Amino acid sequence: MTTNPPVTDWATDYDIFDPEFVRDPYPTYDELRRECPVAHTDRWGGSWLPTRYEDVVAIAHDVDTYSSREILVTPSPTAAYAGANQQVKAPPISSDPPEHRWARRLILPIFAPGAVAKYEQGTRDLCNSLIDGFIADGRADAAAGYAQQIPVRVIAAMLGVGTERADEFTSWVRGVLEVGLTDPEARVAARTNIIGFFREQIADRRANPRDDDLITEMLAAEVDGEPVPEHHILGTCNLMLVAGVDTTWSAIGSSMWHLATHPEDRRRLVAEPDLWPTAIEELLRAYSPVTMARIVDHDTEYAGCPMHEGDRVLMAFPAANRDPEVFENPDDVILDRQHNRHVAFGSGIHRCAGSNLARLELRVALQTWLDRIPEFELEDPDTVTWAGGQVRGPRACPVVFPAG
Ligand code: HEM
């Protein structure tokens, strides 16, 4: 993934794209938490990395000092964004107060528990049809052939755009959040495709409003008596695709990997369905996929670290979620863990707006699989591959099971 020299000192020179770190970041997070809880690197544009729960949460709440105007973990190729798309950001995740308040309010209703419940049956049908496609083979790729196929289609339904272009959407999302983090040209190309696509969709909804899709609702909404600007609607559509897709497939994929490698947990979930609510939270905690960035708004000092205006801070929610000060036996997955104030969905004003939908998708994907394929295991642990950087999860996870 990277041709950078290997890391010799993680406290002063960490590399979040280091292949071994991507495969298993937890020992490094543990060491940093103990020895240098706010690490620094000059790599990839330079950044700070808080790893303790308390620090990650404190920084997430200090929105005056740590701005969300850029949330990617490597610098944006700014010049290349010039032109028609320059104004298009990703509100509300890229908004600071006061804009953040109304930008979030605009989308919250569609993510309320009652509102997302209507996607449950469609998600279950989708999972069943994916399983129909491979159950007779006795093998499948639980990441590429299952997890990755689900969220993109659920979001397409929510946005009222067809699912026939799901593969294209997936490649655009990876272009922004995965490949694009270290390849600015790929990032710009993916962004241009996403924005171009939604520009067409918005023009279509202006001409042909629909009953209940998010784009039509945003076009009808007002802020301070004015219609919501088009660049804002474009940015929010962009966010829905980028934030709702590989975050969720990574959580589903990591959970599938866990169940494939932990038969006792798999069997417990089948035998004790009451465990689902705590099990979902525990899988989210243990395998939190998302790390977001902040930009330091003005010179400051945090825990003795001199942070300068424009410095990037990586919000290591996955590291916070394994902090032994907050979670007993943090590296163990305990399906009935009772105290679990995890920050897989972030903390503070930017806490994930889509968390109800994400939980629903994760639960339905795992339940449907276990209903039909209760016994499965990795085909060969060496063929599992992981992607990391901004969103960590398996990209290939071949499993075998008794053919159905
Ligand atoms: C397991 C899956 C998911 C995880 C782990 C996750 C994680 C996160 C995290 C950590 C944040 C906070 C970012 C920050 O502090 O900068 C966030 C924000 C957000 N997420 Fe998610 N997310 C997931 C799924 C989704 C889905 C399915 C959607 C919607 C389609 C979504 C929409 C959003 C939005 C709109 C925000 C911005 C909220 C704001 O700034 O007010 N997410 N997510």
Coordinates of C-alpha atoms and ligand atoms in Angstrom, one line a residue:
M1 CA 0.0 0.0 0.0
T2 CA 2.8 2.4 0.8
T3 CA 6.4 2.6 -0.3
N4 CA 7.4 4.7 2.8
P5 CA 10.3 3.5 4.9
P6 CA 9.3 1.2 7.7
V7 CA 8.4 2.8 11.1
T8 CA 11.0 2.5 13.8
D9 CA 9.4 4.8 16.4
W10 CA 5.6 4.8 16.4
A11 CA 5.4 7.7 19.0
T12 CA 7.1 10.2 16.7
D13 CA 6.7 8.7 13.2
Y14 CA 3.6 6.6 13.0
D15 CA 2.2 5.5 9.6
I16 CA -1.5 4.7 9.5
F17 CA -1.0 3.0 6.1
D18 CA 1.7 0.6 7.3
P19 CA 0.4 -2.8 6.1
E20 CA 1.0 -4.5 9.4
F21 CA -0.7 -1.7 11.3
V22 CA -3.7 -2.0 8.9
R23 CA -3.9 -5.7 9.5
D24 CA -3.7 -5.4 13.3
P25 CA -3.5 -1.9 14.8
Y26 CA -4.4 -2.9 18.4
P27 CA -0.9 -3.8 19.8
T28 CA 0.4 -0.4 18.4
Y29 CA -2.6 1.5 19.9
D30 CA -1.9 -0.3 23.3
E31 CA 1.8 0.7 23.2
L32 CA 1.0 4.3 22.3
R33 CA -1.7 4.6 24.9
R34 CA 0.8 3.5 27.6
E35 CA 3.9 5.3 26.4
C36 CA 2.9 8.3 24.3
P37 CA -0.9 8.8 24.4
V38 CA -0.8 11.7 21.9
A39 CA 1.6 10.6 19.2
H40 CA 2.8 12.6 16.2
T41 CA 4.0 12.0 12.7
D42 CA 5.3 14.0 9.8
R43 CA 4.1 11.4 7.3
W44 CA 1.1 12.0 5.0
G45 CA 1.0 15.7 5.6
G46 CA 1.6 15.4 9.4
S47 CA -0.8 14.7 12.2
W48 CA -1.4 14.0 15.9
L49 CA -2.9 10.8 17.2
P50 CA -4.6 10.7 20.6
T51 CA -5.3 7.1 21.6
R52 CA -6.8 7.3 25.1
Y53 CA -10.6 7.4 25.4
E54 CA -10.5 10.5 27.6
D55 CA -8.4 12.5 25.1
V56 CA -10.4 11.4 22.0
V57 CA -13.6 12.4 23.7
A58 CA -12.3 15.7 25.0
I59 CA -11.0 16.7 21.6
A60 CA -14.2 15.6 19.9
H61 CA -16.1 17.9 22.2
D62 CA -13.9 21.0 21.8
V63 CA -15.3 22.1 18.5
D64 CA -14.0 25.6 18.8
T65 CA -10.4 24.4 18.8
Y66 CA -10.7 21.3 16.6
S67 CA -12.6 22.1 13.4
S68 CA -14.3 19.6 11.1
R69 CA -13.8 21.6 8.0
E70 CA -11.5 18.8 6.8
I71 CA -12.2 15.3 8.0
L72 CA -10.1 13.2 5.8
V73 CA -6.9 11.8 7.4
T74 CA -4.6 13.0 4.6
P75 CA -4.6 16.5 3.2
S76 CA -7.1 17.3 0.4
P77 CA -5.6 17.9 -3.1
T78 CA -7.0 21.4 -2.8
A79 CA -5.9 22.9 -6.1
A80 CA -7.5 20.0 -8.0
Y81 CA -10.8 20.7 -6.3
A82 CA -11.0 24.2 -7.9
G83 CA -13.9 24.9 -10.2
A84 CA -17.6 24.0 -10.0
N85 CA -17.2 21.5 -7.2
Q86 CA -15.1 23.7 -4.9
Q87 CA -18.0 24.7 -2.8
V88 CA -19.3 21.2 -2.3
K89 CA -18.3 19.8 1.1
A90 CA -19.9 17.1 3.1
P91 CA -22.4 18.7 5.6
P92 CA -23.0 18.1 8.4
I93 CA -19.8 16.1 9.0
S94 CA -17.7 18.9 7.5
S95 CA -19.6 21.7 9.2
D96 CA -18.7 23.6 12.3
P97 CA -21.2 25.5 14.4
P98 CA -23.4 27.4 13.7
E99 CA -24.0 25.8 10.3
H100 CA -23.7 22.3 11.8
R101 CA -26.9 22.7 13.8
W102 CA -29.3 23.2 10.8
A103 CA -27.3 21.0 8.5
R104 CA -27.7 18.1 10.9
R105 CA -31.3 18.9 11.7
L106 CA -32.1 18.7 7.9
I107 CA -31.2 15.0 7.8
L108 CA -32.0 13.7 11.3
P109 CA -35.7 12.8 10.7
I110 CA -34.9 10.2 8.1
F111 CA -32.6 8.4 10.5
A112 CA -35.0 8.2 13.5
P113 CA -35.5 4.6 14.7
G114 CA -39.1 4.5 13.3
A115 CA -38.0 5.9 10.0
V116 CA -35.2 3.4 9.4
A117 CA -37.4 0.5 10.4
K118 CA -38.9 0.6 7.0
Y119 CA -35.6 -0.6 5.5
E120 CA -35.5 -3.8 7.6
Q121 CA -37.5 -6.1 5.4
G122 CA -35.7 -4.9 2.2
T123 CA -32.4 -5.4 3.8
R124 CA -33.3 -9.0 4.9
D125 CA -34.6 -9.8 1.4
L126 CA -31.3 -8.4 0.0
C127 CA -29.2 -10.5 2.4
N128 CA -31.2 -13.6 1.6
S129 CA -30.8 -13.1 -2.2
L130 CA -27.0 -12.7 -1.8
I131 CA -26.9 -15.9 0.2
D132 CA -29.1 -17.7 -2.4
G133 CA -26.3 -16.9 -4.9
F134 CA -23.6 -18.8 -3.0
I135 CA -25.1 -21.2 -0.4
A136 CA -25.0 -24.2 -2.8
D137 CA -21.2 -23.6 -3.4
G138 CA -20.2 -24.2 0.2
R139 CA -17.9 -21.2 0.0
A140 CA -18.2 -17.4 -0.3
D141 CA -16.3 -14.2 0.3
A142 CA -18.0 -12.9 3.4
A143 CA -16.5 -9.4 2.8
A144 CA -16.6 -8.8 -1.0
G145 CA -19.5 -11.1 -1.8
Y146 CA -21.7 -10.3 1.2
A147 CA -20.8 -7.3 3.5
Q148 CA -19.8 -5.0 0.7
Q149 CA -23.0 -5.7 -1.3
I150 CA -25.4 -4.5 1.4
P151 CA -25.1 -0.9 2.6
V152 CA -24.7 0.6 -0.9
R153 CA -28.1 -0.8 -1.9
V154 CA -29.8 0.4 1.3
I155 CA -28.4 3.9 0.8
A156 CA -29.4 3.9 -2.8
A157 CA -33.0 3.1 -1.7
M158 CA -32.9 5.9 0.9
L159 CA -31.7 8.5 -1.7
G160 CA -34.2 7.2 -4.2
V161 CA -31.5 6.3 -6.8
G162 CA -31.5 3.0 -8.6
T163 CA -29.4 0.1 -7.2
E164 CA -28.4 -1.0 -10.7
R165 CA -25.3 1.3 -10.4
A166 CA -24.3 -0.2 -7.0
D167 CA -20.9 -1.4 -8.3
E168 CA -20.1 2.1 -9.6
F169 CA -21.1 3.7 -6.3
T170 CA -18.8 1.2 -4.5
S171 CA -15.8 2.1 -6.6
W172 CA -16.5 5.8 -6.1
V173 CA -16.7 5.4 -2.3
R174 CA -13.4 3.5 -2.3
G175 CA -12.0 6.2 -4.6
V176 CA -12.6 8.8 -1.9
L177 CA -12.0 6.9 1.4
E178 CA -9.6 4.1 0.6
V179 CA -7.6 4.4 -2.6
G180 CA -8.0 8.1 -2.8
L181 CA -6.3 8.8 0.6
T182 CA -2.9 8.1 -0.8
D183 CA -3.8 8.8 -4.5
P184 CA -5.0 12.4 -5.0
E185 CA -5.9 11.8 -8.7
A186 CA -8.2 8.9 -7.8
R187 CA -9.8 11.0 -5.0
V188 CA -10.6 13.8 -7.4
A189 CA -11.9 11.5 -10.1
A190 CA -14.2 9.7 -7.6
R191 CA -15.5 13.0 -6.2
T192 CA -16.2 14.4 -9.6
N193 CA -18.2 11.2 -10.5
I194 CA -20.2 11.4 -7.2
I195 CA -21.0 15.1 -7.6
G196 CA -21.8 14.8 -11.3
F197 CA -24.2 11.9 -10.5
F198 CA -26.0 13.8 -7.8
R199 CA -26.2 17.0 -9.9
E200 CA -28.3 14.9 -12.4
Q201 CA -30.4 13.4 -9.6
I202 CA -31.2 16.8 -8.2
A203 CA -32.2 18.2 -11.6
D204 CA -34.4 15.2 -12.0
R205 CA -36.1 15.7 -8.6
R206 CA -36.7 19.4 -9.4
A207 CA -38.5 18.3 -12.5
N208 CA -40.2 15.2 -11.0
P209 CA -40.5 15.5 -7.2
R210 CA -41.0 12.1 -5.5
D211 CA -43.0 11.1 -2.4
D212 CA -40.5 10.2 0.1
D213 CA -36.9 10.4 -0.9
L214 CA -34.2 12.4 0.9
I215 CA -33.3 14.5 -2.2
T216 CA -36.9 15.7 -2.7
E217 CA -37.2 16.4 1.0
M218 CA -34.0 18.5 1.0
L219 CA -35.2 20.4 -2.0
A220 CA -38.5 21.3 -0.2
A221 CA -36.7 22.3 3.0
E222 CA -35.9 25.9 4.0
V223 CA -33.2 27.5 6.2
D224 CA -34.0 31.0 7.5
G225 CA -36.9 31.2 5.0
E226 CA -34.6 30.4 2.0
P227 CA -34.3 27.2 0.1
V228 CA -31.2 25.1 1.0
P229 CA -28.4 26.0 -1.4
E230 CA -27.8 23.4 -4.1
H231 CA -24.1 23.0 -3.2
H232 CA -25.3 22.1 0.3
I233 CA -27.7 19.4 -0.9
L234 CA -25.0 18.0 -3.2
G235 CA -22.6 17.9 -0.3
T236 CA -25.1 16.0 1.9
C237 CA -25.8 13.5 -0.8
N238 CA -22.1 13.0 -1.3
L239 CA -21.8 12.4 2.5
M240 CA -24.6 9.9 2.5
L241 CA -22.9 7.8 0.0
V242 CA -19.4 8.1 1.4
A243 CA -20.3 7.9 5.2
G244 CA -23.0 5.3 4.8
V245 CA -21.3 2.7 2.7
D246 CA -17.9 1.4 3.5
T247 CA -18.2 2.3 7.2
T248 CA -21.1 -0.1 7.5
W249 CA -19.7 -2.8 5.2
S250 CA -16.5 -2.7 7.2
A251 CA -18.4 -3.2 10.5
I252 CA -20.4 -6.1 8.9
G253 CA -17.2 -7.6 7.4
S254 CA -15.2 -7.4 10.6
S255 CA -18.1 -9.0 12.5
M256 CA -18.3 -11.8 10.0
W257 CA -14.5 -12.3 10.4
H258 CA -15.0 -12.5 14.2
L259 CA -17.8 -15.0 13.9
A260 CA -15.8 -17.1 11.4
T261 CA -12.9 -17.2 13.9
H262 CA -14.8 -17.6 17.2
P263 CA -17.2 -20.6 17.0
E264 CA -18.2 -20.2 20.6
D265 CA -19.6 -16.6 20.0
R266 CA -21.3 -17.8 16.8
R267 CA -23.0 -20.6 18.6
R268 CA -24.0 -18.4 21.5
L269 CA -25.7 -16.0 19.3
V270 CA -27.7 -18.7 17.6
A271 CA -28.6 -20.3 21.0
E272 CA -29.3 -17.0 22.9
P273 CA -31.0 -14.5 20.5
D274 CA -31.6 -12.2 23.5
L275 CA -27.9 -11.3 23.2
W276 CA -28.3 -9.4 19.9
P277 CA -28.6 -5.9 21.4
T278 CA -25.4 -6.1 23.5
A279 CA -23.6 -8.2 20.9
I280 CA -24.1 -5.6 18.2
E281 CA -22.7 -2.9 20.5
E282 CA -19.7 -5.1 21.4
L283 CA -18.8 -5.9 17.9
L284 CA -19.0 -2.2 17.0
R285 CA -16.8 -1.4 20.0
A286 CA -14.2 -4.1 19.4
Y287 CA -13.9 -3.5 15.6
S288 CA -14.8 0.2 15.3
P289 CA -14.0 0.9 11.7
V290 CA -13.9 4.7 11.6
T291 CA -11.1 7.3 12.2
M292 CA -11.9 10.9 11.3
A293 CA -9.7 14.0 11.3
R294 CA -9.9 17.5 12.8
I295 CA -8.0 20.6 11.8
V296 CA -6.5 22.7 14.7
D297 CA -8.3 26.1 14.4
H298 CA -5.8 28.1 16.4
D299 CA -2.5 27.4 18.1
T300 CA -3.1 25.4 21.3
E301 CA -1.5 22.9 23.6
Y302 CA -3.0 19.6 24.5
A303 CA -1.4 17.2 27.0
G304 CA 1.9 19.0 26.6
C305 CA 1.8 18.8 22.8
P306 CA 2.1 22.1 21.0
M307 CA -0.5 22.0 18.3
H308 CA -0.4 24.6 15.6
E309 CA -3.2 26.2 13.5
G310 CA -3.8 23.9 10.5
D311 CA -2.4 20.7 12.2
R312 CA -4.4 17.6 11.7
V313 CA -5.6 15.5 14.6
L314 CA -6.8 11.9 13.9
M315 CA -9.7 10.9 16.0
A316 CA -8.7 7.3 16.8
F317 CA -12.1 6.1 17.9
P318 CA -10.9 2.5 17.5
A319 CA -8.1 3.1 19.9
A320 CA -10.4 4.8 22.5
N321 CA -12.7 1.8 22.3
R322 CA -9.9 -0.6 23.5
D323 CA -8.7 1.7 26.4
P324 CA -8.4 -0.5 29.5
E325 CA -9.2 2.5 31.7
V326 CA -12.7 2.4 30.4
F327 CA -13.3 -1.2 29.2
E328 CA -12.5 -4.2 31.3
N329 CA -10.6 -6.8 29.2
P330 CA -10.9 -4.5 26.1
D331 CA -9.4 -7.0 23.7
D332 CA -12.0 -9.6 24.5
V333 CA -15.3 -9.6 22.7
I334 CA -17.8 -10.1 25.4
L335 CA -21.2 -10.5 23.8
D336 CA -23.2 -9.6 26.9
R337 CA -20.9 -6.7 28.0
Q338 CA -23.1 -4.5 30.2
H339 CA -21.1 -1.2 30.4
N340 CA -20.3 -0.2 26.9
R341 CA -20.1 3.5 26.3
H342 CA -18.1 3.0 23.1
V343 CA -17.3 5.8 20.6
A344 CA -17.5 3.8 17.4
F345 CA -20.0 6.4 16.2
G346 CA -18.0 9.3 17.5
S347 CA -18.8 11.6 20.4
G348 CA -20.2 15.1 20.7
I349 CA -22.0 17.1 18.0
H350 CA -20.8 15.0 15.1
R351 CA -21.9 11.7 16.6
C352 CA -23.0 9.5 13.7
A353 CA -26.4 10.5 12.4
G354 CA -26.9 7.2 10.7
S355 CA -26.2 5.0 13.7
N356 CA -29.8 3.6 13.9
L357 CA -29.5 2.5 10.2
A358 CA -26.0 1.2 10.7
R359 CA -27.1 -1.0 13.7
L360 CA -30.1 -2.3 11.7
E361 CA -28.0 -3.2 8.7
L362 CA -25.3 -4.9 10.9
R363 CA -27.9 -6.9 12.9
V364 CA -30.0 -8.0 9.9
A365 CA -26.8 -9.0 7.9
L366 CA -25.5 -11.1 10.8
Q367 CA -28.9 -12.6 11.8
T368 CA -29.8 -13.6 8.2
W369 CA -26.4 -15.2 7.6
L370 CA -26.6 -17.2 10.9
D371 CA -30.1 -18.3 10.2
R372 CA -29.0 -19.9 7.0
I373 CA -25.3 -20.6 7.6
P374 CA -24.9 -21.2 11.3
E375 CA -21.5 -23.0 10.9
F376 CA -18.7 -21.5 8.8
E377 CA -15.0 -20.8 9.1
L378 CA -12.2 -19.0 7.3
E379 CA -11.1 -20.9 4.2
D380 CA -7.5 -19.9 4.8
P381 CA -6.6 -17.1 7.2
D382 CA -3.8 -16.0 4.9
T383 CA -6.2 -15.0 2.2
V384 CA -8.0 -12.4 4.4
T385 CA -7.0 -8.8 3.5
W386 CA -7.8 -5.6 5.3
A387 CA -8.1 -2.0 4.2
G388 CA -7.3 0.8 6.7
G389 CA -6.5 4.5 6.9
Q390 CA -9.9 6.2 7.3
V391 CA -12.1 3.1 7.6
R392 CA -10.7 -0.3 8.6
G393 CA -12.4 -3.6 7.6
P394 CA -11.7 -6.8 5.6
R395 CA -11.8 -6.5 1.9
A396 CA -11.5 -10.2 1.3
C397 CA -12.7 -12.8 3.8
P398 CA -13.2 -16.2 2.1
V399 CA -15.2 -18.6 4.2
V400 CA -16.4 -22.2 3.8
F401 CA -19.5 -24.0 5.2
P402 CA -21.5 -27.1 4.6
A403 CA -23.2 -26.5 1.2
G404 CA -26.9 -25.8 1.5
Ligands
HEM1 C1 -21.1 0.9 11.4 C2 -21.3 1.9 10.6 C3 -20.9 3.4 10.9 C4 -20.0 3.8 11.7 C5 -19.0 3.1 12.5 C6 -20.0 5.3 11.6 C7 -19.2 6.1 12.3 C8 -19.3 7.5 12.3 C9 -18.5 8.4 13.1 C10 -17.3 7.9 13.9 C11 -18.9 9.6 12.9 C12 -18.4 10.9 13.6 C13 -17.3 11.5 12.7 C14 -16.6 12.7 13.4 O1 -16.6 12.9 14.6 O2 -16.0 13.5 12.6 C15 -20.0 9.6 11.9 C16 -20.7 10.7 11.5 C17 -21.7 10.6 10.6 N1 -22.3 9.4 10.0 FE1 -21.7 7.5 10.4 N2 -21.0 5.6 10.7 C18 -21.6 4.5 10.3 C19 -22.7 4.4 9.4 C20 -23.4 5.5 8.9 C21 -24.5 5.4 8.0 C22 -25.2 4.1 7.5 C23 -24.8 6.7 7.7 C24 -26.0 7.2 6.8 C25 -26.3 6.8 5.7 C26 -24.0 7.6 8.4 C27 -24.0 8.9 8.4 C28 -23.3 9.8 9.1 C29 -23.4 11.2 9.1 C30 -24.4 12.0 8.3 C31 -22.5 11.7 10.0 C32 -22.2 13.2 10.4 C33 -23.0 13.6 11.6 C34 -22.7 15.0 12.0 O3 -21.6 15.6 11.6 O4 -23.5 15.6 12.7 N3 -23.1 6.8 9.1 N4 -20.2 8.3 11.6

